[in-house]
């Protein structure tokens, strides 16, 4: 492999990284430069589908190892386990993006609203509006609190037609759950970054019947950690 | 056709689905997703950057196999390029433009017209990317190696076997990002199996 | 102007039939493999019958359920030979477009990725090249190529028979009839 040693550029950073001779590092570029830039939806779709198949493929080889060492009763659960692990991987991959997005989006807000969200509702609104608008070009379709009184820590963000599911033709299959898991990971990253630790999972609730308006409807269930609820109620009282 | 089925099919034909909101996505989503992929690969292969390069190339190959049909549909050309020079031009001016909104420059043709270089003025996938400072990444990792795979896969589907690799990258401290593409051979049509 | 569409066959670059669909069974039992008189090719032919050597007539005793597969093979052999001959005579840029018999008209469309479409319609149909082009762009690329679930190689038709593609194709074709 040819190794072109460029002369040490203007960057006299201690990091030891080489920079081009014009000395331009990523720190010279304005953060808002790419804000409104758009790319073809296909680019995202192809990259994402490769990501999904890589996540599923890697598991199969681990699965083989596990099959050999585990008891037979596990083998019939293999497809489920694969799907579960694939979703978990995608969730984990989305997480750092959520953290970065939180900082980026808050930075871009007008100075007055640049503080991070302090209550659950503001946080969820931030996700529903800012994060969704930034990533998918439109706000999420709904935000609801769980109607189950025994689960006050559960909230739901609803997207009728998630962008990541756009090209999936076969509904209710493994992939649909995986794709949404990625977005769930992003949401989880945003929540964790704002000091609202939560677990976010994705559920497809679109029915495949005739006349169903939104067959790809997906609900992102946000379950906050108990300390968050405690803090919220404490703040509410104070 | 029942009324509800017609309604659903109308949804399929809705301009919104074919041309509307989902045709363009925020560039940062793509950039961040690609960054995640590379980061995940580096972690999975324990920073064996040569393996990461290979894996990126493989992923790109899979993407290229599909992307070519999308390219044909979007560019509305249904004839093959008549020679390799025309292929290179279409690649740079139409292909990259459609998917990444950039137009790399085609330069450094060899005299037999079988090799050329693509020089990228800007690389959207590498926006705000800095390679890890572990002393090896800058020497071994080609961050955008997925492009090589994409070209290889896409051109193979139109019966050109090519080889592509990066020779310089601004992320490595070079002044330009340049990829070298060479035509190995044209692939013949497959013949139907002989009837016995 | 409504056109009666009989069937559609799609062949991949490995010369395998990966999709076939019939909308209408023409009156004759099986389409003839050898084109008879009127042959519209891009360049006016010299009136010679194309030398088709790779096609065999099905023995009359073939069981009915293999009929679809045989038809597909016959059709592919025919169009492939015709296409090769056209290229030999007219150069690489030339293209075989359609041929017509007393019973049907076969329209051929090939993409640069060696994906081949053969559409059988009533003999009086006008050029369906645009129709095939639309099928390729709006249905094949959208619902098969872009579907991350469908494989790249459609061995045995895998990945092609998905709901959205079939629905869309059906609606599109029925809209023409």
Coordinates of N, CA and C in Angstrom, one line a residue, chain A residues 11-149:
Chain A
X11 N -0.5 22.6 10.9 CA -0.9 22.3 12.2 C 0.3 21.8 13.1
X12 N 0.6 22.6 14.1 CA 1.7 22.2 14.9 C 1.1 21.6 16.2
X13 N -0.1 20.9 16.0 CA -0.8 20.3 17.1 C 0.1 19.3 17.8
X14 N -0.2 19.1 19.1 CA 0.6 18.1 19.8 C 0.0 16.7 19.5
X15 N -1.1 16.7 18.8 CA -1.8 15.4 18.6 C -0.9 14.4 17.7
X16 N 0.0 14.9 16.9 CA 0.8 14.0 16.1 C 0.0 13.6 14.8
X17 N -1.2 14.1 14.6 CA -1.8 13.8 13.3 C -1.3 14.7 12.2
X18 N -1.3 14.2 11.0 CA -0.8 15.0 9.9 C -2.0 15.8 9.4
X19 N -1.7 17.0 8.9 CA -2.8 17.8 8.2 C -2.3 18.2 6.9
X20 N -3.2 18.5 6.0 CA -2.7 19.0 4.7 C -2.0 20.3 4.8
X21 N -1.2 20.6 3.7 CA -0.3 21.7 3.8 C -1.0 23.0 3.9
X22 N -2.3 23.1 3.5 CA -3.0 24.3 3.8 C -3.4 24.5 5.2
X23 N -3.1 23.5 6.0 CA -3.3 23.7 7.5 C -4.7 23.6 7.9
X24 N -5.6 23.4 7.0 CA -7.0 23.4 7.3 C -7.4 22.1 8.1
X25 N -7.8 22.3 9.3 CA -8.3 21.1 10.0 C -9.8 21.2 10.1
X26 N -10.4 20.2 10.7 CA -11.9 20.3 10.8 C -12.4 21.4 11.7
X27 N -11.5 21.9 12.5 CA -11.8 22.9 13.4 C -11.9 24.3 12.8
X28 N -11.5 24.3 11.5 CA -11.6 25.6 10.8 C -12.9 25.7 10.1
X29 N -13.6 24.6 10.0 CA -14.9 24.7 9.2 C -16.0 25.1 10.1
X30 N -16.9 26.0 9.6 CA -18.0 26.4 10.4 C -19.0 25.3 10.6
X31 N -19.5 25.2 11.8 CA -20.3 24.0 12.1 C -21.6 24.1 11.4
X32 N -22.1 25.2 11.0 CA -23.4 25.3 10.3 C -23.3 25.2 8.8
X33 N -22.1 24.9 8.4 CA -21.9 24.8 6.9 C -22.8 23.8 6.3
X34 N -22.9 22.6 6.9 CA -23.6 21.5 6.2 C -25.0 21.4 6.7
X35 N -25.5 22.5 7.4 CA -26.8 22.4 8.1 C -27.9 22.0 7.2
X36 N -28.0 22.8 6.1 CA -29.2 22.6 5.2 C -28.8 21.7 4.0
X37 N -27.6 21.1 4.0 CA -27.3 20.3 2.9 C -28.1 19.0 2.8
X38 N -28.4 18.7 1.6 CA -29.2 17.5 1.4 C -28.5 16.5 0.5
X39 N -28.8 15.3 0.7 CA -28.3 14.3 -0.2 C -29.4 13.4 -0.7
X40 N -29.2 12.7 -1.7 CA -30.2 11.8 -2.2 C -30.6 10.8 -1.2
X41 N -31.9 10.5 -1.0 CA -32.4 9.5 -0.1 C -31.8 8.2 -0.3
X42 N -31.4 7.9 -1.5 CA -30.9 6.6 -1.8 C -29.6 6.4 -1.1
X43 N -28.8 7.4 -1.0 CA -27.5 7.2 -0.3 C -27.7 6.7 1.1
X44 N -28.6 7.3 1.8 CA -28.9 6.9 3.2 C -29.4 5.5 3.1
X45 N -30.4 5.2 2.2 CA -31.0 3.9 2.2 C -30.0 2.8 2.0
X46 N -29.0 2.9 1.0 CA -28.1 1.9 0.8 C -27.1 1.7 1.9
X47 N -26.6 2.8 2.5 CA -25.7 2.7 3.6 C -26.4 2.0 4.7
X48 N -27.6 2.4 5.0 CA -28.3 1.9 6.1 C -28.6 0.4 5.9
X49 N -29.0 0.0 4.7 CA -29.3 -1.4 4.5 C -28.0 -2.3 4.7
X50 N -26.8 -1.7 4.3 CA -25.6 -2.4 4.5 C -25.3 -2.5 6.0
X51 N -25.6 -1.5 6.7 CA -25.4 -1.5 8.1 C -26.2 -2.6 8.8
X52 N -27.5 -2.7 8.4 CA -28.4 -3.7 8.9 C -27.9 -5.1 8.6
X53 N -27.5 -5.3 7.3 CA -27.1 -6.7 7.0 C -25.7 -7.0 7.6
X54 N -24.9 -6.0 7.8 CA -23.6 -6.3 8.5 C -23.9 -6.7 9.9
X55 N -24.8 -6.0 10.6 CA -25.2 -6.3 12.0 C -25.7 -7.7 12.1
X56 N -26.6 -8.1 11.1 CA -27.2 -9.4 11.2 C -26.2 -10.5 10.8
X57 N -25.3 -10.2 9.9 CA -24.3 -11.2 9.4 C -23.4 -11.6 10.5
X58 N -22.8 -10.5 11.2 CA -21.8 -10.8 12.2 C -22.4 -11.7 13.3
X59 N -23.7 -11.5 13.5 CA -24.3 -12.3 14.6 C -24.3 -13.8 14.3
X60 N -24.5 -14.1 13.0 CA -24.7 -15.5 12.7 C -23.4 -16.2 13.0
X61 N -22.2 -15.6 12.8 CA -21.0 -16.3 13.1 C -20.9 -16.5 14.6
X62 N -21.3 -15.5 15.4 CA -21.3 -15.7 16.8 C -22.3 -16.7 17.2
X63 N -23.4 -16.7 16.5 CA -24.5 -17.6 16.8 C -24.0 -19.0 16.7
X64 N -23.2 -19.3 15.6 CA -22.7 -20.6 15.4 C -21.8 -21.1 16.7
X65 N -21.0 -20.2 17.1 CA -20.2 -20.5 18.3 C -21.1 -20.8 19.5
X66 N -22.1 -20.0 19.6 CA -23.0 -20.2 20.8 C -23.8 -21.4 20.7
X67 N -24.2 -21.8 19.4 CA -25.0 -23.0 19.2 C -24.2 -24.2 19.7
X68 N -22.9 -24.2 19.4 CA -22.1 -25.3 19.8 C -22.0 -25.5 21.3
X69 N -21.9 -24.4 21.9 CA -21.7 -24.5 23.4 C -22.9 -24.5 24.2
X70 N -24.0 -24.0 23.6 CA -25.2 -24.0 24.5 C -26.1 -25.2 24.3
X71 N -27.1 -25.3 25.2 CA -27.9 -26.5 25.1 C -28.9 -26.5 24.0
X72 N -29.4 -27.6 23.6 CA -30.2 -27.7 22.3 C -31.5 -26.8 22.4
X73 N -32.0 -26.6 23.6 CA -33.2 -25.8 23.7 C -33.1 -24.4 23.1
X74 N -31.8 -24.0 23.0 CA -31.6 -22.6 22.5 C -31.8 -22.5 21.0
X75 N -31.6 -23.7 20.3 CA -31.5 -23.6 18.8 C -32.8 -23.1 18.2
X76 N -33.9 -23.5 18.8 CA -35.1 -23.1 18.1 C -35.4 -21.6 18.3
X77 N -34.7 -21.0 19.3 CA -34.9 -19.6 19.5 C -33.9 -18.8 18.7
X78 N -33.1 -19.5 17.9 CA -32.1 -18.7 17.2 C -32.5 -17.6 16.3
X79 N -33.6 -17.7 15.5 CA -34.0 -16.6 14.7 C -34.4 -15.4 15.6
X80 N -35.1 -15.7 16.7 CA -35.5 -14.6 17.5 C -34.3 -13.9 18.2
X81 N -33.4 -14.8 18.6 CA -32.2 -14.2 19.2 C -31.4 -13.3 18.3
X82 N -31.3 -13.8 17.0 CA -30.6 -13.0 16.0 C -31.3 -11.7 15.8
X83 N -32.6 -11.7 15.7 CA -33.3 -10.5 15.5 C -33.1 -9.5 16.7
X84 N -33.1 -10.1 17.9 CA -33.0 -9.4 19.1 C -31.6 -8.7 19.2
X85 N -30.6 -9.5 18.9 CA -29.3 -9.0 19.0 C -29.0 -8.0 17.9
X86 N -29.6 -8.2 16.7 CA -29.4 -7.2 15.6 C -30.0 -5.9 16.0
X87 N -31.2 -5.9 16.6 CA -31.8 -4.7 17.1 C -31.0 -4.0 18.1
X88 N -30.5 -4.8 19.0 CA -29.7 -4.3 20.1 C -28.5 -3.6 19.6
X89 N -27.8 -4.2 18.6 CA -26.6 -3.6 18.0 C -27.0 -2.3 17.3
X90 N -28.1 -2.3 16.6 CA -28.4 -1.0 15.9 C -28.7 0.1 16.9
X91 N -29.4 -0.4 18.0 CA -29.7 0.6 19.1 C -28.4 1.2 19.6
X92 N -27.4 0.3 19.8 CA -26.1 0.8 20.4 C -25.5 1.7 19.4
X93 N -25.6 1.4 18.1 CA -25.0 2.3 17.1 C -25.6 3.6 17.0
X94 N -26.9 3.7 17.3 CA -27.6 5.0 17.2 C -27.2 5.9 18.4
X95 N -26.8 5.3 19.5 CA -26.7 6.0 20.7 C -25.7 7.2 20.6
X96 N -24.5 7.0 20.1 CA -23.5 8.1 20.1 C -24.0 9.2 19.2
X97 N -24.8 8.9 18.2 CA -25.3 9.9 17.3 C -26.3 10.8 18.0
X98 N -27.1 10.2 18.9 CA -28.0 11.0 19.7 C -27.2 12.0 20.5
X99 N -26.1 11.5 21.2 CA -25.4 12.4 22.0 C -24.8 13.6 21.2
X100 N -24.3 13.2 20.0 CA -23.7 14.3 19.2 C -24.8 15.3 18.7
X101 N -25.9 14.7 18.3 CA -27.0 15.5 17.8 C -27.5 16.5 18.9
X102 N -27.5 16.0 20.1 CA -28.0 16.9 21.1 C -27.2 18.2 21.2
X103 N -25.9 18.0 21.3 CA -25.0 19.1 21.3 C -25.1 20.0 20.1
X104 N -25.1 19.4 18.9 CA -25.2 20.1 17.7 C -26.5 20.9 17.6
X105 N -27.6 20.3 17.9 CA -28.8 21.0 17.7 C -29.0 22.1 18.7
X106 N -28.5 21.9 19.9 CA -28.6 23.0 20.9 C -27.7 24.1 20.5
X107 N -26.6 23.8 20.0 CA -25.7 24.9 19.5 C -26.3 25.7 18.5
X108 N -27.1 25.1 17.6 CA -27.7 25.8 16.5 C -28.9 26.6 16.9
X109 N -29.5 26.3 18.1 CA -30.7 27.0 18.5 C -30.3 28.5 18.7
X110 N -31.3 29.4 18.6 CA -31.0 30.8 19.0 C -30.6 30.9 20.5
X111 N -29.8 31.9 20.8 CA -29.1 31.9 22.1 C -30.0 31.7 23.3
X112 N -31.3 32.2 23.1 CA -32.1 32.2 24.3 C -32.5 30.7 24.7
X113 N -32.7 29.9 23.7 CA -33.1 28.5 24.1 C -32.0 27.5 24.1
X114 N -30.8 28.0 24.3 CA -29.7 27.1 24.1 C -29.4 26.2 25.3
X115 N -30.2 26.3 26.3 CA -30.0 25.4 27.5 C -30.7 24.1 27.2
X116 N -30.1 23.1 27.8 CA -30.7 21.8 27.5 C -32.0 21.7 28.2
X117 N -32.9 20.8 27.7 CA -34.2 20.7 28.3 C -34.2 20.2 29.7
X118 N -35.0 20.8 30.6 CA -34.9 20.5 32.0 C -36.1 19.7 32.5
X119 N -37.2 19.6 31.7 CA -38.3 18.7 32.2 C -38.5 17.7 31.1
X120 N -39.2 16.6 31.5 CA -39.5 15.5 30.5 C -40.2 16.1 29.3
X121 N -41.2 16.9 29.6 CA -42.0 17.4 28.5 C -41.2 18.2 27.5
X122 N -40.4 19.1 28.0 CA -39.5 19.9 27.1 C -38.6 19.0 26.3
X123 N -38.0 18.0 27.0 CA -37.1 17.1 26.3 C -37.9 16.4 25.2
X124 N -39.0 15.9 25.5 CA -39.7 15.1 24.5 C -40.2 16.0 23.3
X125 N -40.5 17.2 23.7 CA -40.9 18.2 22.6 C -39.7 18.5 21.7
X126 N -38.5 18.6 22.4 CA -37.3 18.8 21.6 C -37.0 17.7 20.7
X127 N -37.2 16.5 21.2 CA -37.0 15.3 20.3 C -38.0 15.3 19.2
X128 N -39.3 15.5 19.5 CA -40.3 15.4 18.5 C -40.1 16.4 17.4
X129 N -39.8 17.7 17.8 CA -39.7 18.7 16.8 C -38.3 18.9 16.3
X130 N -37.3 19.2 17.1 CA -36.0 19.6 16.6 C -35.3 18.4 16.0
X131 N -35.2 17.3 16.8 CA -34.4 16.1 16.3 C -35.1 15.5 15.0
X132 N -36.4 15.4 15.1 CA -37.1 14.8 13.9 C -37.0 15.7 12.7
X133 N -37.2 17.0 12.9 CA -37.1 17.9 11.8 C -35.7 17.9 11.2
X134 N -34.7 17.8 12.0 CA -33.3 17.8 11.5 C -33.0 16.5 10.7
X135 N -33.4 15.4 11.3 CA -33.1 14.1 10.6 C -34.0 13.8 9.5
X136 N -35.2 14.0 9.6 CA -36.2 13.5 8.6 C -36.9 14.6 7.9
X137 N -36.6 15.8 8.2 CA -37.3 16.9 7.4 C -38.7 17.2 7.8
X138 N -39.2 16.5 8.8 CA -40.5 16.9 9.3 C -40.7 16.5 10.8
X139 N -41.6 17.1 11.5 CA -41.7 16.7 12.9 C -42.4 15.4 13.0
X140 N -42.2 14.8 14.2 CA -42.9 13.5 14.4 C -44.4 13.7 14.5
X141 N -45.1 12.6 14.3 CA -46.5 12.8 14.2 C -47.3 12.8 15.5
X142 N -46.7 12.3 16.6 CA -47.4 12.4 17.8 C -46.5 12.2 19.0
X143 N -47.0 12.7 20.1 CA -46.3 12.5 21.4 C -47.4 12.2 22.4
X144 N -47.3 11.1 23.1 CA -48.3 10.7 24.0 C -47.7 10.2 25.3
X145 N -48.5 10.4 26.4 CA -48.1 9.8 27.6 C -48.8 8.5 27.7
X146 N -48.2 7.5 28.3 CA -48.8 6.2 28.4 C -50.1 6.3 29.2
X147 N -51.2 5.7 28.7 CA -52.4 5.8 29.4 C -52.5 4.8 30.6
X148 N -51.5 3.9 30.7 CA -51.5 2.9 31.7 C -51.1 3.6 33.1
X149 N -51.9 3.6 34.0 CA -51.6 4.3 35.3 C -50.4 3.7 36.0

